[in-house]
Amino acid sequence: MSAPSLDHARARTGAIRVRGLTKAFGDLQVLRGVDLDVAAGSIVALLGSNGAGKTTAVKILATLLKADGGSASVAGHDVAAEPERVRESISLTGQFAAVDEILTGQENLALVARLRHLPDPDGIAERLLARFSLTDAGNRRVATYSGGMRRRLDIAMSLIGDPPVIFLDEPTTGLDPQARIEVWDAVRELARQGTTVLLTTQYLDEAEQLADRIAILHTGRIITEGTLAELKALMPPTTVEYVEKQPTLEEIFLAVIGETPPSEDATPAPSTTSTTRSTKKKGR
C-alpha cells in the first residue's frame, strides 16, 4: 500500500463534516437539514428505516448527487467545490457486491489495482486477500464464493489506493447471520487500520456491534447522535423483575423420553428467570 498521503493528514482533523444538508426529489423532501461530524479513524453508523434518507446522504458525500442546500466536506475537501479531490479520498461500497463472478478473487483485486495505475498489482491483491482471510479462496472464481466472502472481497477492492474514508451503504443487506458476522469482522479491521468508516444500516444490532457513535436519521433529520452508552442513557432506568417461565413442549418431550433428567414428579417444573424492562417513575 502507498504511504499516508496529504488526504490522510487532512482527514485526521475531521474526516466528514456536514451542516444543514438538504435534498428534495420533486415534492418529496428527503433531507431536511442534516448535521453530522465523523472523527477520523472511527466507525459511525447512520441508522434509519427504509426511506429515511441514508443512501441519499451518502450519495451526496460521495459526489454522486448534488445537494440542494447546506455544506459538506470529506477528508478536508468541499464536496461541491472539490468533487475530484473528494473522489480521490474515498471509496464507496454499495448495497450489493460489485465483483466480477467470472474472475477469481485475486484477479478482481489485481484488475482494480491496474485500473488505478498502482505498482505491483499482484502484490496488492495478495496482501488484501490475506488481510480479509481470503487467501485460500484467492484462486477460485468468485461465483463459488459465499455471500459473506463476496462482500469481504468487495470491501477489500474498495481499499485499493488506500482511501482514508470509506462509505458502506447497508453492507449486510440480504446476508445470512454467519455472513453478517464475517462482514462485521472486516469492518472492524478497517477501523483498526485507521480507516474512517461511515456505515448506513437499518439493523439495530449492526450499529450496536460496530459503531463508535450512532446517528439516528428520521424523516430527513438527525434526531439524536452519540455513543451507545449515551443513547441508552436517554431511556428510563431499568428495574429487575422475576417472571415465571413455563416449560416448552420441547422440554416436556425431552423429559418424557428421558433425554434430560425428569423432575421429581415426572413433569418438568416451572422455572424462574429474570428479565429487565424500562419503567418510568410516576409522580406522586
Short mmCIF file of C-alpha atoms in Angstrom, two decimals:
data_model
loop_
_atom_site.label_atom_id
_atom_site.label_comp_id
_atom_site.label_asym_id
_atom_site.label_seq_id
_atom_site.Cartn_x
_atom_site.Cartn_y
_atom_site.Cartn_z
CA MET A 1 0.00 0.00 0.00
CA SER A 2 1.10 3.57 -0.56
CA ALA A 3 2.46 5.81 2.21
CA PRO A 4 -0.01 8.09 4.05
CA SER A 5 -1.00 10.94 1.75
CA LEU A 6 -1.93 14.58 2.34
CA ASP A 7 -5.56 13.47 2.27
CA HIS A 8 -4.90 11.24 5.29
CA ALA A 9 -3.38 14.18 7.18
CA ARG A 10 -6.33 16.42 6.31
CA ALA A 11 -8.81 13.68 7.23
CA ARG A 12 -7.30 13.43 10.71
CA THR A 13 -8.62 16.90 11.53
CA GLY A 14 -12.21 15.75 10.87
CA ALA A 15 -12.97 13.13 8.27
CA ILE A 16 -16.56 14.14 7.50
CA ARG A 17 -18.38 17.37 8.33
CA VAL A 18 -21.98 18.04 7.29
CA ARG A 19 -24.02 21.16 8.01
CA GLY A 20 -27.64 21.83 7.07
CA LEU A 21 -27.71 19.35 4.18
CA THR A 22 -30.97 19.35 2.22
CA LYS A 23 -32.19 17.39 -0.80
CA ALA A 24 -35.58 17.03 -2.47
CA PHE A 25 -36.83 14.98 -5.39
CA GLY A 26 -39.75 16.93 -6.77
CA ASP A 27 -42.19 17.48 -3.93
CA LEU A 28 -40.54 14.82 -1.78
CA GLN A 29 -38.19 16.38 0.79
CA VAL A 30 -35.68 13.63 1.57
CA LEU A 31 -33.08 15.52 3.62
CA ARG A 32 -34.29 18.41 5.77
CA GLY A 33 -31.12 19.87 7.25
CA VAL A 34 -28.69 17.12 8.22
CA ASP A 35 -25.79 17.91 10.57
CA LEU A 36 -23.12 15.27 11.17
CA ASP A 37 -19.48 15.03 12.26
CA VAL A 38 -17.33 11.92 11.83
CA ALA A 39 -13.94 11.75 13.53
CA ALA A 40 -11.01 10.25 11.67
CA GLY A 41 -10.40 6.56 12.30
CA SER A 42 -13.87 5.99 13.76
CA ILE A 43 -16.90 3.97 12.70
CA VAL A 44 -20.11 6.00 12.67
CA ALA A 45 -23.41 4.29 11.93
CA LEU A 46 -26.16 6.24 10.22
CA LEU A 47 -29.18 4.36 11.48
CA GLY A 48 -32.62 4.70 9.98
CA SER A 49 -35.54 2.87 8.45
CA ASN A 50 -36.12 2.50 4.72
CA GLY A 51 -36.76 5.89 3.14
CA ALA A 52 -35.12 7.84 5.97
CA GLY A 53 -32.57 9.38 3.58
CA LYS A 54 -29.45 7.34 4.42
CA THR A 55 -28.46 6.44 0.87
CA THR A 56 -29.23 9.94 -0.39
CA ALA A 57 -26.88 11.42 2.21
CA VAL A 58 -24.10 9.00 1.28
CA LYS A 59 -24.51 9.71 -2.43
CA ILE A 60 -24.13 13.43 -1.79
CA LEU A 61 -20.99 12.86 0.29
CA ALA A 62 -19.62 10.60 -2.45
CA THR A 63 -20.34 13.31 -5.10
CA LEU A 64 -22.91 11.15 -6.90
CA LEU A 65 -25.70 13.63 -6.13
CA LYS A 66 -25.76 17.39 -5.65
CA ALA A 67 -27.31 18.77 -2.51
CA ASP A 68 -29.98 21.45 -2.73
CA GLY A 69 -28.58 23.29 0.27
CA GLY A 70 -26.12 23.11 3.12
CA SER A 71 -22.46 22.16 3.02
CA ALA A 72 -20.33 19.04 3.39
CA SER A 73 -16.65 18.22 3.42
CA VAL A 74 -14.88 14.87 3.24
CA ALA A 75 -11.20 14.40 4.11
CA GLY A 76 -10.88 18.19 4.24
CA HIS A 77 -12.32 18.77 0.75
CA ASP A 78 -15.59 20.54 -0.01
CA VAL A 79 -17.98 18.13 -1.71
CA ALA A 80 -19.46 20.79 -4.02
CA ALA A 81 -16.30 22.78 -4.82
CA GLU A 82 -13.74 19.95 -4.95
CA PRO A 83 -15.55 16.82 -6.12
CA GLU A 84 -12.46 15.39 -7.84
CA ARG A 85 -10.40 15.64 -4.65
CA VAL A 86 -13.22 14.06 -2.65
CA ARG A 87 -13.39 11.12 -5.08
CA GLU A 88 -9.64 10.64 -4.73
CA SER A 89 -10.06 10.39 -0.94
CA ILE A 90 -12.97 7.97 -0.65
CA SER A 91 -14.31 4.60 -1.60
CA LEU A 92 -17.97 3.63 -1.76
CA THR A 93 -19.34 0.14 -1.29
CA GLY A 94 -23.00 -0.11 -2.23
CA GLN A 95 -25.75 -2.43 -1.09
CA PHE A 96 -24.74 -5.19 -3.50
CA ALA A 97 -21.24 -6.58 -4.06
CA ALA A 98 -19.70 -5.17 -7.25
CA VAL A 99 -17.43 -8.08 -8.09
CA ASP A 100 -16.85 -9.99 -11.32
CA GLU A 101 -18.03 -13.56 -10.77
CA ILE A 102 -16.08 -14.92 -13.75
CA LEU A 103 -12.74 -13.76 -12.34
CA THR A 104 -11.01 -15.15 -9.28
CA GLY A 105 -10.71 -13.13 -6.12
CA GLN A 106 -7.07 -12.40 -6.89
CA GLU A 107 -7.90 -11.31 -10.44
CA ASN A 108 -10.64 -8.94 -9.22
CA LEU A 109 -8.25 -7.20 -6.86
CA ALA A 110 -5.36 -7.04 -9.32
CA LEU A 111 -7.64 -5.64 -12.04
CA VAL A 112 -8.74 -2.73 -9.86
CA ALA A 113 -5.13 -2.04 -8.88
CA ARG A 114 -4.15 -1.89 -12.56
CA LEU A 115 -7.08 0.43 -13.35
CA ARG A 116 -5.79 2.74 -10.60
CA HIS A 117 -2.31 2.57 -12.20
CA LEU A 118 -0.73 1.28 -8.99
CA PRO A 119 2.62 -0.54 -8.96
CA ASP A 120 2.73 -4.28 -8.13
CA PRO A 121 -0.99 -5.05 -8.56
CA ASP A 122 -0.45 -8.76 -7.85
CA GLY A 123 1.31 -7.94 -4.59
CA ILE A 124 -1.54 -5.62 -3.58
CA ALA A 125 -4.02 -8.40 -4.33
CA GLU A 126 -2.11 -10.92 -2.23
CA ARG A 127 -1.88 -8.58 0.75
CA LEU A 128 -5.59 -7.77 0.65
CA LEU A 129 -6.56 -11.42 0.32
CA ALA A 130 -4.53 -12.15 3.45
CA ARG A 131 -5.96 -9.13 5.29
CA PHE A 132 -9.53 -10.30 4.72
CA SER A 133 -8.87 -14.03 5.25
CA LEU A 134 -9.44 -14.89 1.59
CA THR A 135 -6.02 -16.30 0.67
CA ASP A 136 -7.23 -19.90 0.42
CA ALA A 137 -10.04 -18.81 -1.92
CA GLY A 138 -7.93 -16.34 -3.92
CA ASN A 139 -7.56 -18.58 -6.96
CA ARG A 140 -11.21 -19.63 -7.05
CA ARG A 141 -13.82 -17.97 -9.23
CA VAL A 142 -15.94 -15.53 -7.28
CA ALA A 143 -19.05 -17.38 -8.50
CA THR A 144 -18.13 -20.09 -5.96
CA TYR A 145 -17.88 -17.63 -3.04
CA SER A 146 -20.46 -17.36 -0.26
CA GLY A 147 -22.31 -14.08 0.27
CA GLY A 148 -20.03 -13.10 3.12
CA MET A 149 -16.89 -13.87 1.09
CA ARG A 150 -18.14 -11.75 -1.82
CA ARG A 151 -18.86 -8.82 0.47
CA ARG A 152 -15.44 -9.10 2.11
CA LEU A 153 -13.85 -9.15 -1.34
CA ASP A 154 -15.93 -6.11 -2.30
CA ILE A 155 -14.69 -4.23 0.78
CA ALA A 156 -11.11 -5.30 0.02
CA MET A 157 -11.47 -3.90 -3.50
CA SER A 158 -12.65 -0.60 -2.03
CA LEU A 159 -9.37 -0.30 -0.10
CA ILE A 160 -7.16 -0.35 -3.18
CA GLY A 161 -5.46 3.02 -3.37
CA ASP A 162 -5.61 3.37 0.42
CA PRO A 163 -8.53 5.85 0.70
CA PRO A 164 -8.80 7.48 4.15
CA VAL A 165 -12.61 7.43 4.14
CA ILE A 166 -14.94 4.59 3.18
CA PHE A 167 -18.72 4.66 2.84
CA LEU A 168 -20.51 1.35 3.40
CA ASP A 169 -24.15 1.59 2.34
CA GLU A 170 -26.08 -1.21 4.09
CA PRO A 171 -23.22 -3.70 3.60
CA THR A 172 -25.01 -6.74 5.06
CA THR A 173 -28.33 -6.46 3.20
CA GLY A 174 -29.50 -9.93 2.20
CA LEU A 175 -26.73 -11.81 4.00
CA ASP A 176 -27.27 -14.74 6.37
CA PRO A 177 -26.22 -14.41 10.04
CA GLN A 178 -22.80 -16.05 9.57
CA ALA A 179 -22.02 -13.87 6.54
CA ARG A 180 -23.02 -10.76 8.50
CA ILE A 181 -20.51 -11.66 11.23
CA GLU A 182 -17.79 -12.08 8.59
CA VAL A 183 -18.53 -8.60 7.24
CA TRP A 184 -18.58 -7.13 10.74
CA ASP A 185 -15.10 -8.54 11.34
CA ALA A 186 -13.91 -6.96 8.08
CA VAL A 187 -15.32 -3.56 9.08
CA ARG A 188 -13.65 -3.74 12.48
CA GLU A 189 -10.37 -4.49 10.71
CA LEU A 190 -10.78 -1.30 8.67
CA ALA A 191 -11.05 0.78 11.82
CA ARG A 192 -8.05 -0.96 13.39
CA GLN A 193 -6.03 0.10 10.35
CA GLY A 194 -7.09 3.75 10.83
CA THR A 195 -9.70 3.99 8.06
CA THR A 196 -12.73 6.21 8.71
CA VAL A 197 -15.99 4.36 8.09
CA LEU A 198 -19.47 5.85 7.63
CA LEU A 199 -21.86 2.93 7.73
CA THR A 200 -25.54 3.12 6.86
CA THR A 201 -27.80 0.41 8.22
CA GLN A 202 -31.35 -0.34 9.24
CA TYR A 203 -30.21 -3.15 11.55
CA LEU A 204 -30.02 -2.02 15.17
CA ASP A 205 -27.74 -4.89 16.20
CA GLU A 206 -25.30 -3.98 13.43
CA ALA A 207 -24.97 -0.42 14.69
CA GLU A 208 -24.64 -1.71 18.24
CA GLN A 209 -21.89 -4.16 17.29
CA LEU A 210 -19.78 -1.89 15.09
CA ALA A 211 -20.23 1.80 15.71
CA ASP A 212 -18.19 4.10 17.91
CA ARG A 213 -21.02 6.60 17.52
CA ILE A 214 -24.56 6.25 16.21
CA ALA A 215 -26.61 8.92 14.43
CA ILE A 216 -30.33 8.24 14.03
CA LEU A 217 -31.76 9.67 10.81
CA HIS A 218 -35.53 10.02 10.75
CA THR A 219 -37.69 11.83 8.19
CA GLY A 220 -34.66 13.58 6.77
CA ARG A 221 -33.10 14.83 10.01
CA ILE A 222 -30.59 13.57 12.56
CA ILE A 223 -32.81 13.42 15.62
CA THR A 224 -30.12 12.20 18.04
CA GLU A 225 -26.46 11.19 17.98
CA GLY A 226 -23.96 9.75 20.44
CA THR A 227 -22.22 6.66 21.72
CA LEU A 228 -24.28 3.59 22.54
CA ALA A 229 -23.93 4.37 26.24
CA GLU A 230 -25.12 7.94 25.69
CA LEU A 231 -28.14 6.75 23.73
CA LYS A 232 -29.00 4.17 26.39
CA ALA A 233 -28.87 6.94 28.98
CA LEU A 234 -31.81 8.61 27.20
CA MET A 235 -34.07 5.76 28.32
CA PRO A 236 -35.67 5.49 31.78
CA PRO A 237 -33.76 3.43 34.37
CA THR A 238 -34.35 -0.32 34.36
CA THR A 239 -35.80 -2.45 37.14
CA VAL A 240 -35.35 -6.18 37.65
CA GLU A 241 -38.47 -8.32 37.78
CA TYR A 242 -38.94 -12.08 38.10
CA VAL A 243 -41.41 -13.86 35.88
CA GLU A 244 -42.46 -17.49 35.82
CA LYS A 245 -41.29 -19.36 32.75
CA GLN A 246 -43.47 -22.32 31.79
CA PRO A 247 -41.79 -25.36 30.22
CA THR A 248 -41.90 -25.57 26.46
CA LEU A 249 -43.31 -28.56 24.60
CA GLU A 250 -39.74 -29.40 23.57
CA GLU A 251 -38.62 -29.51 27.20
CA ILE A 252 -41.62 -31.69 28.11
CA PHE A 253 -40.91 -34.06 25.21
CA LEU A 254 -37.22 -34.45 26.11
CA ALA A 255 -38.04 -35.05 29.76
CA VAL A 256 -40.66 -37.67 28.91
CA ILE A 257 -38.38 -39.65 26.61
CA GLY A 258 -35.55 -39.46 29.10
CA GLU A 259 -33.15 -37.27 27.11
CA THR A 260 -32.91 -34.91 30.07
CA PRO A 261 -33.30 -35.81 33.77
CA PRO A 262 -37.01 -35.56 34.66
CA SER A 263 -38.13 -33.66 37.72
CA GLU A 264 -39.27 -35.47 40.85
CA ASP A 265 -42.94 -35.55 39.79
CA ALA A 266 -42.04 -36.64 36.19
CA THR A 267 -43.33 -33.31 34.86
CA PRO A 268 -40.85 -30.52 34.16
CA ALA A 269 -41.30 -27.98 36.90
CA PRO A 270 -41.81 -24.33 36.11
CA SER A 271 -38.55 -22.46 36.13
CA THR A 272 -37.78 -18.88 37.06
CA THR A 273 -35.78 -16.42 35.01
CA SER A 274 -35.03 -12.75 35.40
CA THR A 275 -35.79 -10.08 32.86
CA THR A 276 -35.29 -6.35 32.70
CA ARG A 277 -37.59 -3.70 31.41
CA SER A 278 -37.64 0.07 31.38
CA THR A 279 -40.00 1.81 33.77
CA LYS A 280 -40.75 5.42 34.44
CA LYS A 281 -41.22 6.63 37.97
CA LYS A 282 -44.69 8.05 38.46
CA GLY A 283 -45.09 11.33 40.21
CA ARG A 284 -46.89 11.40 43.48
#
